[in-house]
PDB file of C-alpha atoms in Angstrom:
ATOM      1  CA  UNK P  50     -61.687  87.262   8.971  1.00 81.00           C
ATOM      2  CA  UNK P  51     -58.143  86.333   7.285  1.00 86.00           C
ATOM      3  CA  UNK P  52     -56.629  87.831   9.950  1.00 87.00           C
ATOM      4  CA  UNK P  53     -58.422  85.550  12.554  1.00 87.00           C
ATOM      5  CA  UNK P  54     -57.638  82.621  10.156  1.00 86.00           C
ATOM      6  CA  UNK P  55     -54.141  83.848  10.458  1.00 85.00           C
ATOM      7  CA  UNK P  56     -53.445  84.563  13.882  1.00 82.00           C
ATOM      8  CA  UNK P  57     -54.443  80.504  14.766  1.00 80.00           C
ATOM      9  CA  UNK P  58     -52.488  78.793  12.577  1.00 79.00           C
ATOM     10  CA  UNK P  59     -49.776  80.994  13.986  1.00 76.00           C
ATOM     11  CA  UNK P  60     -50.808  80.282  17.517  1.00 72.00           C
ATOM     12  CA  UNK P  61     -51.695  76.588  17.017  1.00 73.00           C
ATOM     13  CA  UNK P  62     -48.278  75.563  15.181  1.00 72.00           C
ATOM     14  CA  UNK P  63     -46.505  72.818  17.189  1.00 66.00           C
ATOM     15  CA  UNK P  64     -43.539  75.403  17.927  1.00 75.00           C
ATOM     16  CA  UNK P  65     -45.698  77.944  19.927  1.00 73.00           C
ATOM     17  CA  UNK P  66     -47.605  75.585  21.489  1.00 73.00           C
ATOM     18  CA  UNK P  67     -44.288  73.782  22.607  1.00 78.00           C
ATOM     19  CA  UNK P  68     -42.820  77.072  24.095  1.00 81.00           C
ATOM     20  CA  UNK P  69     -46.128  77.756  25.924  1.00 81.00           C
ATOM     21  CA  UNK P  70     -45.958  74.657  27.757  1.00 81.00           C
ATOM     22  CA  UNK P  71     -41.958  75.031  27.933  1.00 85.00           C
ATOM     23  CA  UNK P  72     -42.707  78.254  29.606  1.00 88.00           C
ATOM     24  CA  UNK P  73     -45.171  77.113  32.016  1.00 90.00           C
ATOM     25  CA  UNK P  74     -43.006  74.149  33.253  1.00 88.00           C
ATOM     26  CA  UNK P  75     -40.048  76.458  33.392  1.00 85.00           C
ATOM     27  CA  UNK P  76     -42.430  78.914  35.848  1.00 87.00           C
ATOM     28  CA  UNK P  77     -43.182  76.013  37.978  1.00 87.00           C
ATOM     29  CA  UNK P  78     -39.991  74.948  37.916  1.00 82.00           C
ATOM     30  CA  UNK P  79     -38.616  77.926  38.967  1.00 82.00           C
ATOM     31  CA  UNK P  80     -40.557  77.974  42.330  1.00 86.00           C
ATOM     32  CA  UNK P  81     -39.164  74.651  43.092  1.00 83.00           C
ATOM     33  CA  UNK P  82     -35.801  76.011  42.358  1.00 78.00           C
ATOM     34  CA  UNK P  83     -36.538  79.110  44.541  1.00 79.00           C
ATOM     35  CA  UNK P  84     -38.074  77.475  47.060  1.00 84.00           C
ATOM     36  CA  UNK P  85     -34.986  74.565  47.118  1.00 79.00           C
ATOM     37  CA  UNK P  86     -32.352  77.524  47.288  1.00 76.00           C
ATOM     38  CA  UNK P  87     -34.153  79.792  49.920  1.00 76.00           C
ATOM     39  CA  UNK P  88     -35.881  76.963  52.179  1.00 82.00           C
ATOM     40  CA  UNK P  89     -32.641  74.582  51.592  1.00 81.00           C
ATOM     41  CA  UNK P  90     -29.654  75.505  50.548  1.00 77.00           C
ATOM     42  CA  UNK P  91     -29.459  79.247  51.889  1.00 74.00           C
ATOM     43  CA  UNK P  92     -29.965  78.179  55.799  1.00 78.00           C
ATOM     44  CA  UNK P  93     -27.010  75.721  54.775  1.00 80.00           C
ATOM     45  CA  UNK P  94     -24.579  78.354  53.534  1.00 75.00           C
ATOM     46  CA  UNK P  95     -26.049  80.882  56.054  1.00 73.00           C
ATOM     47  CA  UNK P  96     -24.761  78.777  59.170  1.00 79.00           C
ATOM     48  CA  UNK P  97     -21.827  78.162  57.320  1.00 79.00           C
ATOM     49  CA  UNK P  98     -20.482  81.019  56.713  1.00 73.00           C
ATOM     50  CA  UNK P  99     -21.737  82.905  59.862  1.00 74.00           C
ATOM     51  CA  UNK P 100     -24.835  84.663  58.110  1.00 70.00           C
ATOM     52  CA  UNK P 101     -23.017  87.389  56.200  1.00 70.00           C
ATOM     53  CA  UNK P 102     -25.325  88.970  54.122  1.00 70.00           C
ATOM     54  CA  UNK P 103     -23.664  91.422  51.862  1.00 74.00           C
ATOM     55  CA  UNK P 104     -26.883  93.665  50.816  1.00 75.00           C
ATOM     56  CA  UNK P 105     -26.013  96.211  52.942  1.00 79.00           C
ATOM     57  CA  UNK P 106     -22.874  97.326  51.867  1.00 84.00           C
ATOM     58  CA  UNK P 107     -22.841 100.456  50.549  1.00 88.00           C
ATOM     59  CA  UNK P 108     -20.724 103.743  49.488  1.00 91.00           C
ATOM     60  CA  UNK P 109     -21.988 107.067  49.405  1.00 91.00           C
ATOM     61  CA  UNK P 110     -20.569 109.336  46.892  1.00 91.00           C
ATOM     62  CA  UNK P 111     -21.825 112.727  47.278  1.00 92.00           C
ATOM     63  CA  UNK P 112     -26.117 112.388  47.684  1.00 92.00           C
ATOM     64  CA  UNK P 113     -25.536 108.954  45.473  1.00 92.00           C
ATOM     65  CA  UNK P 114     -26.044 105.839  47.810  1.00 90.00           C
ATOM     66  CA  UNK P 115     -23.929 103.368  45.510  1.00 91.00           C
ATOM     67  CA  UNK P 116     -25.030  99.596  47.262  1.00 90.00           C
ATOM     68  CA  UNK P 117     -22.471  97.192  46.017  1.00 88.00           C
ATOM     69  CA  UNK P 118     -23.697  94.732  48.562  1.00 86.00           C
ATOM     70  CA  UNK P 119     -26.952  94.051  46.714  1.00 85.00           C
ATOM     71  CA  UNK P 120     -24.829  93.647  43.831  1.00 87.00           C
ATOM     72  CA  UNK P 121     -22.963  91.172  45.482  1.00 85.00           C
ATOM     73  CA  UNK P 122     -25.787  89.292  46.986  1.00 81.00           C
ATOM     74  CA  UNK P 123     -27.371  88.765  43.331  1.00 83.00           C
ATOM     75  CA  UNK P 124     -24.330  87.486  42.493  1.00 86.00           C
ATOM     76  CA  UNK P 125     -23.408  84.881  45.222  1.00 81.00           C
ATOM     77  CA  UNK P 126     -27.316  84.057  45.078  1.00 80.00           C
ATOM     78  CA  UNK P 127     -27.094  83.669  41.611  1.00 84.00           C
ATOM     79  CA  UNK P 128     -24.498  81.089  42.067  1.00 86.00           C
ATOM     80  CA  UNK P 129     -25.905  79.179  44.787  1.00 81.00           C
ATOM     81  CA  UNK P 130     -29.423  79.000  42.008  1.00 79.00           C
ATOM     82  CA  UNK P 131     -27.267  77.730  39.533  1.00 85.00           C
ATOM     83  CA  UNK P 132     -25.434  75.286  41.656  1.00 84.00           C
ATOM     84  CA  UNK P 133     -28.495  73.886  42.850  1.00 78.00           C
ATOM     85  CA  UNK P 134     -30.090  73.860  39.124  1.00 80.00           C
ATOM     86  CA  UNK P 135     -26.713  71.472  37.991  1.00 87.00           C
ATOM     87  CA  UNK P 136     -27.314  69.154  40.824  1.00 85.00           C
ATOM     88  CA  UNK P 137     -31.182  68.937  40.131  1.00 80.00           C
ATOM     89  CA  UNK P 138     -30.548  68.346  36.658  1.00 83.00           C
ATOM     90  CA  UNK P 139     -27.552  66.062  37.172  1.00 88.00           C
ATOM     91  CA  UNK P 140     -29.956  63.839  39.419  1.00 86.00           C
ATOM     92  CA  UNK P 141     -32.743  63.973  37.019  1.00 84.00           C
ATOM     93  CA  UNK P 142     -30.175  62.366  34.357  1.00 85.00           C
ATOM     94  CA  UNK P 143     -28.904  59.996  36.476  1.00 86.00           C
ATOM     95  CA  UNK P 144     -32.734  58.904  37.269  1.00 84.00           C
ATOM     96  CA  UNK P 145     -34.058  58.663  33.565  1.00 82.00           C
ATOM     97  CA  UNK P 146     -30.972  57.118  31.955  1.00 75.00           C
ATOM     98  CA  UNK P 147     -32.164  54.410  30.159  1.00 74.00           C
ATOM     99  CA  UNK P 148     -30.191  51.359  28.913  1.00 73.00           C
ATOM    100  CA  UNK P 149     -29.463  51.241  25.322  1.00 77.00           C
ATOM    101  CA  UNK P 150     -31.625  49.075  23.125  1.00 79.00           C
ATOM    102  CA  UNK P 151     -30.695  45.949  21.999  1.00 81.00           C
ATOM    103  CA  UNK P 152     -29.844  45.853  18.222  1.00 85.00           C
ATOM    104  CA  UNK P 153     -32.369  45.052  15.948  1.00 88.00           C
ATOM    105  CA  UNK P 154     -32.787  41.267  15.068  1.00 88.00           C
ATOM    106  CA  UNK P 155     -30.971  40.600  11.319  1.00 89.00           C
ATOM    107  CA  UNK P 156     -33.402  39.948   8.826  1.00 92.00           C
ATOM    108  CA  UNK P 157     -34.735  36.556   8.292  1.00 92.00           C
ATOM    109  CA  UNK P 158     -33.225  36.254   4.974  1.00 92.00           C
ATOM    110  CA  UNK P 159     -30.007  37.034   6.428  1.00 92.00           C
ATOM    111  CA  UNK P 160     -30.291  34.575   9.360  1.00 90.00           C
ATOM    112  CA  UNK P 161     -30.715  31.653   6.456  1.00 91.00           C
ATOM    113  CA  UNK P 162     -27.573  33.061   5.088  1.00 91.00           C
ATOM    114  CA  UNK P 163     -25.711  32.991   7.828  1.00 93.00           C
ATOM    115  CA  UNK P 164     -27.128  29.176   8.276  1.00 92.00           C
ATOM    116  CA  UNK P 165     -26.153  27.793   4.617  1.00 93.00           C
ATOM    117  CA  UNK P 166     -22.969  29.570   5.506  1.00 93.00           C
ATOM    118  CA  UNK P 167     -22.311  27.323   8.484  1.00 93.00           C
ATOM    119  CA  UNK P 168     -23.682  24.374   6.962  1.00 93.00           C
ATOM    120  CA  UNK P 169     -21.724  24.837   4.012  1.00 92.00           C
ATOM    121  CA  UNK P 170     -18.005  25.686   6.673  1.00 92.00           C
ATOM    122  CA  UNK P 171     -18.960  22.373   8.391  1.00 92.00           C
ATOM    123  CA  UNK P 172     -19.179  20.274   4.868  1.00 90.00           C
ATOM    124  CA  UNK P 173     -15.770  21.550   3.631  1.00 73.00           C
TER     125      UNK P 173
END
C-alpha cells in the first residue's frame, strides 16, 4: 500500500504531469510539422530542384550494400523539418507578442508627495 501511496504522488507532481501534456502536444505537433514538410514544403523543393531524391545512392563493397543516399536524404529532410519548425515558431512569436504593460501607478502617498512638492516649487 506505501508503494501505491508512492507511485501517485510521484505521478501526480506538477513536473510529470507537465511533461505528459508537453509530450502529447509535442506528438501532435509533430504531425503538423510532418504533414507541413511532406504535403508543403517537399513538392516545393521537389520542383525546384528537379526531384532528386538521393535514397538510392548506394556503394557496394564486397556483399555490403553501403546506401549513403538514405543517409543523405535524412539529412537534407532533416533540414527542410527544421527550417520549417523556425518559421512556424518565428510566426507563432510574432502572433502572441504582447505589448509591455504599463508601469504600475505610484503609490498614493507618493502622488501627495509629488503634489506638496509642486505646490511648495510654485510658492518659492
Amino acid at each position: 500500500m506505501r508503494m501505491m501511496n508512492e507511485f501517485r504522488e510521484f505521478a501526480m507532481k506538477g513536473n510529470v504531469v507537465d511533461l505528459a501534456v508537453g509530450v502529447i502536444i509535442g506528438g501532435a505537433f509533430g504531425k503538423i510539422v510532418a504533414s507541413l514538410v511532406g504535403d508543403v514544403v517537399m513538392p516545393l523543393v521537389g520542383v525546384l530542384i528537379g526531384g532528386v531524391n538521393f535514397s538510392a545512392l548506394a556503394v557496394k563493397v564486397g556483399s555490403a550494400t553501403i546506401k549513403y543516399g538514405s543517409f543523405l536524404q535524412s539529412c537534407v529532410d532533416f533540414l527542410i523539418i527544421a527550417w520549417a519548425i523556425f518559421i512556424a515558431v518565428k510566426l507563432i512569436n510574432r502572433l502572441k507578442r504582447e505589448e509591455p504593460a504599463a508601469p504600475p501607478a505610484p503609490p498614493r502617498q507618493e502622488v501627495l508627495l509629488e503634489e506638496i512638492r509642486d505646490v511648495l516649487k510654485a510658492r518659492g
